[in-house]
Structures are given as structure tokens and as C-alpha cells.
mmCIF file of C-alpha atoms and ligand atoms in Angstrom:
data_model
loop_
_atom_site.group_PDB
_atom_site.id
_atom_site.type_symbol
_atom_site.label_atom_id
_atom_site.label_comp_id
_atom_site.label_asym_id
_atom_site.label_seq_id
_atom_site.Cartn_x
_atom_site.Cartn_y
_atom_site.Cartn_z
ATOM 1 C CA MET Y 244 104.635 55.587 119.275
ATOM 2 C CA LYS Y 245 105.865 55.842 122.758
ATOM 3 C CA LEU Y 246 106.384 59.106 124.183
ATOM 4 C CA THR Y 247 107.364 61.127 127.557
ATOM 5 C CA ILE Y 248 105.958 64.557 126.926
ATOM 6 C CA LYS Y 249 107.359 67.487 128.952
ATOM 7 C CA PHE Y 250 105.202 70.061 129.674
ATOM 8 C CA GLN Y 251 106.673 73.173 131.266
ATOM 9 C CA ARG Y 252 104.394 73.920 134.032
ATOM 10 C CA GLU Y 253 106.321 76.808 136.349
ATOM 11 C CA GLY Y 254 109.686 78.102 136.009
ATOM 12 C CA THR Y 255 110.403 80.917 132.574
ATOM 13 C CA ARG Y 256 111.617 79.821 129.284
ATOM 14 C CA ALA Y 257 115.686 79.567 130.639
ATOM 15 C CA LYS Y 258 114.812 77.843 134.415
ATOM 16 C CA PRO Y 259 111.738 76.067 133.018
ATOM 17 C CA VAL Y 260 109.445 73.260 135.173
ATOM 18 C CA TYR Y 261 108.521 70.253 133.501
ATOM 19 C CA ALA Y 262 106.097 67.600 134.324
ATOM 20 C CA ASP Y 263 106.018 64.671 132.116
ATOM 21 C CA TYR Y 264 103.477 62.758 130.348
ATOM 22 C CA GLU Y 265 104.361 59.126 128.432
ATOM 23 C CA VAL Y 266 101.870 58.463 125.580
ATOM 24 C CA ASP Y 267 101.331 56.115 123.260
ATOM 25 C CA ILE Y 268 99.764 57.387 120.301
ATOM 26 C CA PRO Y 269 100.470 57.057 115.967
ATOM 27 C CA GLU Y 270 103.498 58.825 114.926
ATOM 28 C CA GLU Y 271 100.624 60.878 112.928
ATOM 29 C CA THR Y 272 99.064 62.347 116.202
ATOM 30 C CA THR Y 273 99.881 66.103 115.881
ATOM 31 C CA VAL Y 274 101.328 67.592 119.097
ATOM 32 C CA TYR Y 275 97.918 69.695 119.518
ATOM 33 C CA ASP Y 276 96.226 66.692 119.280
ATOM 34 C CA ALA Y 277 98.513 65.402 122.170
ATOM 35 C CA LEU Y 278 98.207 67.383 124.295
ATOM 36 C CA VAL Y 279 94.211 67.564 124.099
ATOM 37 C CA SER Y 280 94.100 63.874 124.852
ATOM 38 C CA ILE Y 281 96.765 64.281 127.786
ATOM 39 C CA ARG Y 282 94.658 67.055 129.133
ATOM 40 C CA GLU Y 283 91.676 64.269 128.520
ATOM 41 C CA THR Y 284 93.184 61.514 130.107
ATOM 42 C CA GLN Y 285 95.796 62.105 132.803
ATOM 43 C CA ASP Y 286 95.732 65.717 133.804
ATOM 44 C CA GLY Y 287 93.040 68.159 133.194
ATOM 45 C CA THR Y 288 94.247 71.312 134.950
ATOM 46 C CA MET Y 289 96.783 71.640 131.402
ATOM 47 C CA ALA Y 290 96.580 74.967 130.234
ATOM 48 C CA PHE Y 291 97.697 76.119 126.549
ATOM 49 C CA ARG Y 292 95.913 77.125 123.474
ATOM 50 C CA GLY Y 293 93.960 75.880 120.643
ATOM 51 C CA ASN Y 294 90.728 76.733 118.754
ATOM 52 C CA CYS Y 295 90.833 75.283 115.397
ATOM 53 C CA GLY Y 296 93.071 72.102 115.457
ATOM 54 C CA VAL Y 297 93.468 73.065 110.753
ATOM 55 C CA GLY Y 298 96.475 75.394 110.683
ATOM 56 C CA PHE Y 299 93.293 78.417 110.148
ATOM 57 C CA CYS Y 300 94.003 79.928 113.519
ATOM 58 C CA GLY Y 301 96.736 80.375 114.877
ATOM 59 C CA ASP Y 302 95.679 80.721 118.600
ATOM 60 C CA CYS Y 303 97.997 77.206 119.364
ATOM 61 C CA THR Y 304 101.041 78.256 118.787
ATOM 62 C CA VAL Y 305 103.958 76.696 121.187
ATOM 63 C CA SER Y 306 107.406 76.233 121.568
ATOM 64 C CA ILE Y 307 108.160 72.568 120.163
ATOM 65 C CA ASN Y 308 111.517 70.963 120.730
ATOM 66 C CA GLY Y 309 113.138 74.777 120.798
ATOM 67 C CA GLY Y 310 111.787 75.861 117.654
ATOM 68 C CA GLN Y 311 107.893 77.489 118.122
ATOM 69 C CA LYS Y 312 105.422 76.763 115.899
ATOM 70 C CA PRO Y 313 101.518 75.999 115.655
ATOM 71 C CA SER Y 314 101.264 72.753 117.547
ATOM 72 C CA CYS Y 315 98.079 71.758 114.965
ATOM 73 C CA LEU Y 316 100.937 71.897 111.321
ATOM 74 C CA VAL Y 317 102.998 68.951 113.384
ATOM 75 C CA THR Y 318 103.489 65.587 114.394
ATOM 76 C CA VAL Y 319 104.793 63.858 116.674
ATOM 77 C CA GLY Y 320 106.594 61.899 114.549
ATOM 78 C CA ASN Y 321 108.290 64.550 112.975
ATOM 79 C CA VAL Y 322 109.034 66.776 116.153
ATOM 80 C CA GLN Y 323 109.804 64.116 118.439
ATOM 81 C CA LYS Y 324 114.202 64.396 119.432
ATOM 82 C CA GLU Y 325 114.628 60.566 120.949
ATOM 83 C CA ASN Y 326 111.126 60.303 121.591
ATOM 84 C CA VAL Y 327 111.285 63.696 123.527
ATOM 85 C CA ILE Y 328 108.870 66.413 122.856
ATOM 86 C CA THR Y 329 109.486 69.353 125.132
ATOM 87 C CA ILE Y 330 106.801 72.015 125.323
ATOM 88 C CA GLN Y 331 107.495 75.884 126.409
ATOM 89 C CA PRO Y 332 105.260 78.993 125.948
ATOM 90 C CA VAL Y 333 107.021 81.328 122.452
ATOM 91 C CA ARG Y 334 109.043 83.566 123.481
ATOM 92 C CA TYR Y 335 107.697 87.041 123.838
ATOM 93 C CA ALA Y 336 104.006 86.399 125.233
ATOM 94 C CA PRO Y 337 103.076 87.186 128.824
ATOM 95 C CA VAL Y 338 102.189 83.731 129.810
ATOM 96 C CA THR Y 339 99.529 83.393 131.823
ATOM 97 C CA LYS Y 340 99.455 79.675 133.346
ATOM 98 C CA HIS Y 341 101.658 76.807 132.060
ATOM 99 C CA VAL Y 342 102.178 77.592 128.304
ATOM 100 C CA MET Y 343 98.866 79.413 127.351
ATOM 101 C CA TYR Y 344 99.408 83.253 126.597
ATOM 102 C CA ASP Y 345 97.767 86.860 127.186
ATOM 103 C CA ALA Y 346 96.886 86.751 123.290
ATOM 104 C CA ASP Y 347 96.016 90.518 123.725
ATOM 105 C CA LYS Y 348 98.984 91.353 124.827
ATOM 106 C CA PHE Y 349 100.706 88.643 122.387
ATOM 107 C CA ILE Y 350 98.835 89.852 119.016
ATOM 108 C CA TRP Y 351 95.293 91.991 119.400
ATOM 109 C CA ASP Y 352 95.904 95.260 121.332
ATOM 110 C CA LYS Y 353 98.832 95.897 118.052
ATOM 111 C CA LEU Y 354 96.700 94.229 115.519
ATOM 112 C CA THR Y 355 93.632 95.966 116.117
ATOM 113 C CA PRO Y 356 94.546 99.799 115.197
ATOM 114 C CA PHE Y 357 94.744 98.073 111.700
ATOM 115 C CA ALA Y 358 92.197 96.515 111.446
ATOM 116 C CA ARG Y 359 89.677 99.176 110.896
ATOM 117 C CA GLY Y 360 87.149 97.531 108.472
ATOM 118 C CA LEU Y 361 86.735 98.791 104.746
ATOM 119 C CA VAL Y 362 85.590 102.390 103.655
ATOM 120 C CA PRO Y 363 83.767 101.746 100.698
ATOM 121 C CA ASN Y 364 85.043 103.983 97.469
ATOM 122 C CA GLY Y 365 82.846 103.476 95.654
ATOM 123 C CA ASP Y 366 81.134 100.644 93.756
ATOM 124 C CA ARG Y 367 83.686 100.058 90.585
ATOM 125 C CA PRO Y 368 84.478 96.122 89.546
ATOM 126 C CA VAL Y 369 87.626 95.127 90.553
ATOM 127 C CA SER Y 370 89.566 92.688 89.004
ATOM 128 C CA ASP Y 371 91.173 89.116 90.910
ATOM 129 C CA LYS Y 372 94.516 90.794 89.966
ATOM 130 C CA GLU Y 373 94.062 93.470 92.418
ATOM 131 C CA LEU Y 374 92.620 91.278 94.408
ATOM 132 C CA GLU Y 375 95.747 89.052 95.012
ATOM 133 C CA PRO Y 376 97.440 91.273 97.471
ATOM 134 C CA VAL Y 377 94.397 91.288 99.960
ATOM 135 C CA ARG Y 378 93.649 87.467 99.400
ATOM 136 C CA LYS Y 379 97.762 86.583 100.413
ATOM 137 C CA ALA Y 380 97.378 88.876 103.183
ATOM 138 C CA MET Y 381 94.064 87.218 104.576
ATOM 139 C CA ARG Y 382 96.031 83.979 104.377
ATOM 140 C CA CYS Y 383 97.582 85.295 107.095
ATOM 141 C CA THR Y 384 96.492 82.815 110.406
ATOM 142 C CA THR Y 385 97.299 85.600 113.370
ATOM 143 C CA CYS Y 386 99.822 83.521 114.418
ATOM 144 C CA GLY Y 387 102.673 85.093 115.662
ATOM 145 C CA LEU Y 388 105.415 83.509 113.747
ATOM 146 C CA CYS Y 389 106.476 86.000 112.073
ATOM 147 C CA ASP Y 390 106.671 88.394 115.653
ATOM 148 C CA GLU Y 391 108.566 85.721 117.715
ATOM 149 C CA GLY Y 392 111.269 85.702 114.671
ATOM 150 C CA CYS Y 393 111.466 89.342 114.668
ATOM 151 C CA SER Y 394 114.754 90.987 115.609
ATOM 152 C CA VAL Y 395 113.407 94.716 116.162
ATOM 153 C CA ILE Y 396 110.660 92.704 118.617
ATOM 154 C CA ASP Y 397 113.619 91.528 120.561
ATOM 155 C CA VAL Y 398 115.056 94.808 121.514
ATOM 156 C CA ASN Y 399 112.233 96.505 121.293
ATOM 157 C CA LEU Y 400 108.469 95.252 122.844
ATOM 158 C CA ASP Y 401 106.436 98.513 121.375
ATOM 159 C CA PHE Y 402 106.825 97.640 118.079
ATOM 160 C CA TYR Y 403 103.826 96.986 115.890
ATOM 161 C CA GLY Y 404 105.677 94.119 114.035
ATOM 162 C CA PRO Y 405 105.322 91.891 111.003
ATOM 163 C CA ALA Y 406 101.972 90.364 112.097
ATOM 164 C CA ALA Y 407 100.084 93.125 113.146
ATOM 165 C CA LEU Y 408 101.748 95.663 109.626
ATOM 166 C CA MET Y 409 100.240 92.549 107.979
ATOM 167 C CA LYS Y 410 97.106 93.841 108.637
ATOM 168 C CA LEU Y 411 97.619 96.853 107.577
ATOM 169 C CA TYR Y 412 98.833 95.683 104.384
ATOM 170 C CA ARG Y 413 95.718 93.816 103.885
ATOM 171 C CA PHE Y 414 93.300 96.337 103.961
ATOM 172 C CA ALA Y 415 96.151 99.424 102.372
ATOM 173 C CA PHE Y 416 96.024 97.388 99.550
ATOM 174 C CA ASP Y 417 92.120 96.743 98.941
ATOM 175 C CA PRO Y 418 91.485 98.894 96.080
ATOM 176 C CA ARG Y 419 88.400 99.105 97.336
ATOM 177 C CA ASP Y 420 89.011 101.489 100.043
ATOM 178 C CA SER Y 421 88.276 105.330 100.370
ATOM 179 C CA ILE Y 422 91.257 105.975 103.142
ATOM 180 C CA THR Y 423 94.292 104.525 101.919
ATOM 181 C CA ALA Y 424 96.992 107.672 102.681
ATOM 182 C CA GLU Y 425 94.768 107.438 106.236
ATOM 183 C CA ARG Y 426 95.969 103.878 106.831
ATOM 184 C CA LEU Y 427 99.709 104.158 106.086
ATOM 185 C CA THR Y 428 99.985 107.906 107.293
ATOM 186 C CA GLN Y 429 98.960 105.780 111.171
ATOM 187 C CA GLY Y 430 101.331 102.922 109.599
ATOM 188 C CA SER Y 431 103.554 104.872 109.298
ATOM 189 C CA GLU Y 432 104.350 106.315 113.121
ATOM 190 C CA THR Y 433 106.392 105.414 114.935
ATOM 191 C CA ASN Y 434 107.294 101.734 115.814
ATOM 192 C CA GLY Y 435 105.415 100.856 112.607
ATOM 193 C CA ILE Y 436 106.670 100.616 109.159
ATOM 194 C CA TRP Y 437 110.188 102.446 109.215
ATOM 195 C CA ASP Y 438 111.296 100.475 111.702
ATOM 196 C CA CYS Y 439 112.109 97.758 109.928
ATOM 197 C CA VAL Y 440 115.473 96.673 109.731
ATOM 198 C CA HIS Y 441 114.575 95.018 106.786
ATOM 199 C CA CYS Y 442 116.567 91.292 108.501
ATOM 200 C CA TRP Y 443 114.108 89.245 106.670
ATOM 201 C CA GLU Y 444 113.634 86.759 109.991
ATOM 202 C CA ALA Y 445 109.885 87.201 109.788
ATOM 203 C CA THR Y 446 109.640 86.387 106.009
ATOM 204 C CA GLU Y 447 111.588 82.917 107.464
ATOM 205 C CA HIS Y 448 109.390 82.350 109.904
ATOM 206 C CA CYS Y 449 106.028 82.236 108.005
ATOM 207 C CA PRO Y 450 104.538 78.867 107.685
ATOM 208 C CA PHE Y 451 102.288 79.675 105.319
ATOM 209 C CA GLY Y 452 105.459 81.538 103.162
ATOM 210 C CA LEU Y 453 102.931 84.603 103.144
ATOM 211 C CA GLU Y 454 106.945 86.592 103.048
ATOM 212 C CA PRO Y 455 106.104 89.478 106.778
ATOM 213 C CA THR Y 456 109.018 91.263 105.661
ATOM 214 C CA HIS Y 457 108.246 91.823 101.747
ATOM 215 C CA ARG Y 458 105.271 93.532 102.399
ATOM 216 C CA ILE Y 459 106.117 95.677 105.395
ATOM 217 C CA MET Y 460 108.485 95.891 102.158
ATOM 218 C CA GLU Y 461 105.750 96.701 99.828
ATOM 219 C CA THR Y 462 103.782 98.446 102.158
ATOM 220 C CA ARG Y 463 106.480 101.585 103.160
ATOM 221 C CA ASP Y 464 106.444 101.808 98.671
ATOM 222 C CA HIS Y 465 102.869 102.555 99.054
ATOM 223 C CA GLY Y 466 103.069 104.702 101.137
ATOM 224 C CA VAL Y 467 106.189 106.615 99.574
ATOM 225 C CA SER Y 468 103.699 106.412 96.462
ATOM 226 C CA TYR Y 469 100.985 108.000 98.110
ATOM 227 C CA GLY Y 470 103.591 110.842 98.888
ATOM 228 C CA VAL Y 471 103.406 109.391 102.843
ATOM 229 C CA ARG Y 472 106.865 109.222 104.087
ATOM 230 C CA SER Y 473 105.447 109.473 107.488
ATOM 231 C CA GLY Y 474 103.472 109.163 110.400
ATOM 232 C CA HIS Y 475 102.182 112.645 112.099
ATOM 233 C CA GLY Y 476 104.896 111.888 115.431
ATOM 234 C CA ASN Y 477 107.363 109.999 113.776
ATOM 235 C CA LYS Y 478 108.792 112.687 111.440
ATOM 236 C CA SER Y 479 112.466 111.570 111.328
ATOM 237 C CA ALA Y 480 111.604 108.511 109.105
ATOM 238 C CA GLU Y 481 111.106 111.539 106.544
ATOM 239 C CA ARG Y 482 113.549 113.451 106.831
ATOM 240 C CA HIS Y 483 115.547 109.804 106.700
ATOM 241 C CA TYR Y 484 113.991 108.819 103.647
ATOM 242 C CA ASP Y 485 114.342 112.874 101.546
ATOM 243 C CA SER Y 486 118.128 113.412 102.980
ATOM 244 C CA PHE Y 487 119.123 110.124 101.804
ATOM 245 C CA ALA Y 488 117.435 110.384 97.795
ATOM 246 C CA ARG Y 489 118.819 113.896 98.009
ATOM 247 C CA SER Y 490 122.468 112.405 98.644
ATOM 248 C CA VAL Y 491 122.105 109.825 95.711
ATOM 249 C CA GLU Y 492 120.518 112.863 93.921
ATOM 250 C CA ARG Y 493 123.061 115.458 93.778
ATOM 251 C CA SER Y 494 126.614 113.557 94.652
ATOM 252 C CA GLY Y 495 125.691 109.875 92.367
ATOM 253 C CA TRP Y 496 125.595 108.019 96.130
ATOM 254 C CA LEU Y 497 125.465 108.253 100.149
ATOM 255 C CA ASP Y 498 126.435 111.257 101.863
ATOM 256 C CA GLU Y 499 126.078 108.891 104.915
ATOM 257 C CA ARG Y 500 127.344 112.079 107.319
ATOM 258 C CA ALA Y 501 124.575 113.643 105.355
ATOM 259 C CA VAL Y 502 122.137 111.348 106.293
ATOM 260 C CA ALA Y 503 122.835 110.722 109.839
ATOM 261 C CA LEU Y 504 122.906 114.990 110.221
ATOM 262 C CA ALA Y 505 119.305 115.469 108.138
ATOM 263 C CA SER Y 506 117.598 112.390 109.647
ATOM 264 C CA TYR Y 507 118.303 113.676 113.388
ATOM 265 C CA GLY Y 508 116.561 117.086 112.684
ATOM 266 C CA GLY Y 509 119.437 118.670 111.119
ATOM 267 C CA LEU Y 510 123.393 120.041 111.678
ATOM 268 C CA VAL Y 511 122.604 122.001 115.521
ATOM 269 C CA LYS Y 512 120.479 118.747 116.567
ATOM 270 C CA GLY Y 513 121.557 116.044 114.531
ATOM 271 C CA GLY Y 514 125.046 117.409 115.668
ATOM 272 C CA ILE Y 515 124.471 117.151 119.068
ATOM 273 C CA LYS Y 516 123.153 113.977 119.368
ATOM 274 C CA LEU Y 517 125.369 112.207 117.100
ATOM 275 C CA LEU Y 518 128.403 114.310 118.856
ATOM 276 C CA PRO Y 519 129.463 110.566 120.424
ATOM 277 C CA MET Y 520 129.418 108.620 117.897
ATOM 278 C CA ALA Y 521 130.878 110.541 115.479
ATOM 279 C CA LEU Y 522 134.455 111.025 117.618
ATOM 280 C CA LYS Y 523 134.233 106.893 117.810
ATOM 281 C CA ALA Y 524 133.467 106.012 114.479
ATOM 282 C CA LEU Y 525 136.496 109.265 113.590
ATOM 283 C CA LYS Y 526 138.880 106.478 116.336
ATOM 284 C CA ARG Y 527 139.001 103.905 114.358
ATOM 285 C CA GLY Y 528 138.560 105.247 111.113
ATOM 286 C CA LYS Y 529 135.121 103.892 110.159
ATOM 287 C CA ALA Y 530 134.720 107.626 109.496
ATOM 288 C CA THR Y 531 136.498 110.583 107.884
ATOM 289 C CA LEU Y 532 136.102 114.173 107.252
ATOM 290 C CA LYS Y 533 137.031 113.692 103.433
ATOM 291 C CA PRO Y 534 134.544 115.960 102.301
ATOM 292 C CA HIS Y 535 132.399 113.637 100.181
ATOM 293 C CA HIS Y 536 132.148 114.280 96.423
ATOM 294 C CA LYS Y 537 130.804 114.124 93.282
ATOM 295 C CA ARG Y 538 131.040 110.402 91.392
ATOM 296 C CA PRO Y 539 131.622 110.337 88.186
ATOM 297 C CA GLY Y 540 128.043 109.970 86.336
ATOM 298 C CA ALA Y 541 126.412 111.412 88.665
ATOM 299 C CA GLY Y 542 124.309 113.727 86.240
ATOM 300 C CA GLU Y 543 122.480 111.009 84.375
ATOM 301 C CA ILE Y 544 121.782 109.644 87.657
ATOM 302 C CA LYS Y 545 120.047 112.993 88.397
ATOM 303 C CA LYS Y 546 118.739 112.639 85.023
ATOM 304 C CA ILE Y 547 116.860 109.182 86.516
ATOM 305 C CA PHE Y 548 115.098 111.477 89.173
ATOM 306 C CA GLU Y 549 113.545 114.292 86.995
ATOM 307 C CA ARG Y 550 112.017 111.620 85.195
ATOM 308 C CA TYR Y 551 111.107 109.751 88.265
ATOM 309 C CA ARG Y 552 109.148 113.096 89.822
ATOM 310 C CA ARG Y 553 107.730 113.878 85.512
ATOM 311 C CA SER Y 554 106.737 110.006 85.424
ATOM 312 C CA THR Y 555 104.658 110.819 89.086
ATOM 313 C CA ALA Y 556 103.064 114.173 88.367
ATOM 314 C CA ASP Y 557 101.535 112.384 84.994
ATOM 315 C CA ARG Y 558 100.677 109.058 86.982
ATOM 316 C CA ARG Y 559 99.223 112.039 89.526
ATOM 317 C CA LYS Y 560 97.232 114.301 87.375
ATOM 318 C CA GLU Y 561 95.744 110.874 85.169
ATOM 319 C CA SER Y 562 94.265 109.607 89.263
HETATM 320 S S1 SF4 U 663 102.069 86.643 108.586
HETATM 321 FE FE1 SF4 U 663 102.446 84.376 108.585
HETATM 322 S S2 SF4 U 663 103.965 83.753 110.081
HETATM 323 FE FE2 SF4 U 663 103.010 86.269 110.422
HETATM 324 S S3 SF4 U 663 101.661 86.227 112.683
HETATM 325 FE FE3 SF4 U 663 100.757 85.759 109.344
HETATM 326 S S4 SF4 U 663 100.545 83.162 109.106
HETATM 327 FE FE4 SF4 U 663 101.492 83.691 111.057
#
């Protein structure tokens, strides 16, 4: 199959400068192998990342015809468009040369805080069932494609991102570990699990079906079951969580004004912070000054909360 590989050597993603390489290779050749062959036969200066070549390490993630993919997992025949394949760097990774990115800044610096090894809690035998979440998370190749799709990283590069939070999940769900609450508290700091907006893009982007957004949601639930609703320096997540539950317990539905005020630190602090937005919302008819009322059946909802509290207290006593 005759192809032109357009390879970005200079410029930015928006204004790329390409070098074109002509190749004649079988259509089942992977894009990664195609790049390696060009580097070996045409241009030894080409810079791109890659390691295992079999979809295990995630290192060769690159933008191919505008979509981010591990280049060793796609064949030239499948991705070419009119016999052209365009290679660019991934979106959020700082580029060091051509399409080679700084892997530390892209992924490892964020992931390392959650990668503290297992701190064993004894030698109790664990079942296959208990290890299912761990095994699932260990299939993560740290390719970073979930981060590429993340709509929070889009506006906040400091957000840990789903790839790093997958590492948190891996250890937080390990039944052999003894510092689960500590890990969950660390993951609940600012830019951690509570900053995910569950847009599900990470789940859409993971090429291995690991559903990273689902894993973040499960880690939150896991935190709550451990009594961890925020990090030491991130009390707004806890306030939001508690006021949300309080509102539903009290009235049977959500009092958005009360939750917003509580999340920002109460009537005075929250009021000052939210006043401009509240005035705008009132003007546009998106908010009302009418008092929040109880819904019919609110008493039944309150009973659900009471039952939940009793059952969690029982579970804690048992464990
Ligand atoms: S969760 Fe999926 S997309 Fe994200 S780094 Fe791991 S393998 Fe890649």
C-alpha cells in the first residue's frame, strides 16, 4: 500500500509544519512500525515515543489523523484517509521534539503520588472476587488517552486526571492494603476525585475499556464508605456532599441555594462569593426567592436516610 506519512516536525497543533515521507508497506503494518521503518530507512532524526510495540506500555500515544491513539494498536490500512496519515503530538503533553512528549509532565508526575506500594494488612487469604477491581486497574497501560479526552484538564491542567486516579483506585481497592483511608484522603484533596465532573469522556476514550470515569465514581463511593468526603485541604467537597444529603433528607429534594451557600462556607462567606452570580441568575429567571418547600413524601425519604445510617453503623461495628 502506497502512503504519504505527514509527520509534524515544527510548529503547533494549530499551525503544524510537516515533513512528508512516502512509503510502500503492507496495510496491516501498525502506525508505530511504519514510523520506526521510516526512521530506520529515511530519516534517523525523527523523534517520537514508543516502547513495547504491543499495546502494553501506552508510551506510543500520538495524534493520528486528528484522533489520539497508541500508534502500535492501529494499522495503517485502518487509519489512512485517501492514502495519507497525519501524525501530530497529543494535545496536552508538553512536546520536547517533533511528536515526542515529556512523559514526566504528561503523566508520571501526576501519577507518582498515588503509586505508593502496598502496605500489607496481614496475611489473610484474599479471594479472586476481592481482587477483581485490582486486576482491572492493573490493565491500565498509562497511555494517557483518558487524560486527553478529559474535559476538566481542558480548563485546569493541575487536575490529576483519570489516568493518575486510576492508580489511586488500584491501591484503594486492594483488600491487602492497610492505608486505604489515607490514600482516599489524599485522592480527595483539591484536583482529585471530587473535581471530576463525570462527563464520561475518559470512559469514552480508554481504548482498553477500563471505564476510568466509572472508577473515579467508585473511588468516591469507597471514600464515603470510609467516612472520607474530602482531603485535609479541600473541605468544600465535604460541605457540598453533606449539605446535599441534608437538603434531600430534610425536604425530599435538592435546595440548590442552600447547597451552594454551604459548599462555599456558609451564609456570609458563601453569600459574598455567590452574590454576583445569584443576581445574574435572578435576572435571567434561573433562580427564585421563593422559600424552598418540603415535597410530599419527604417523611419516607427521611426514613431511608435513617435506615442507611443504622446499617452503616452496624457494618462499622462488625468490621
Ligand atoms: S485508564 Fe485507559 S485510557 Fe486511561 S491511561 Fe489507563 S489504559 Fe489509558
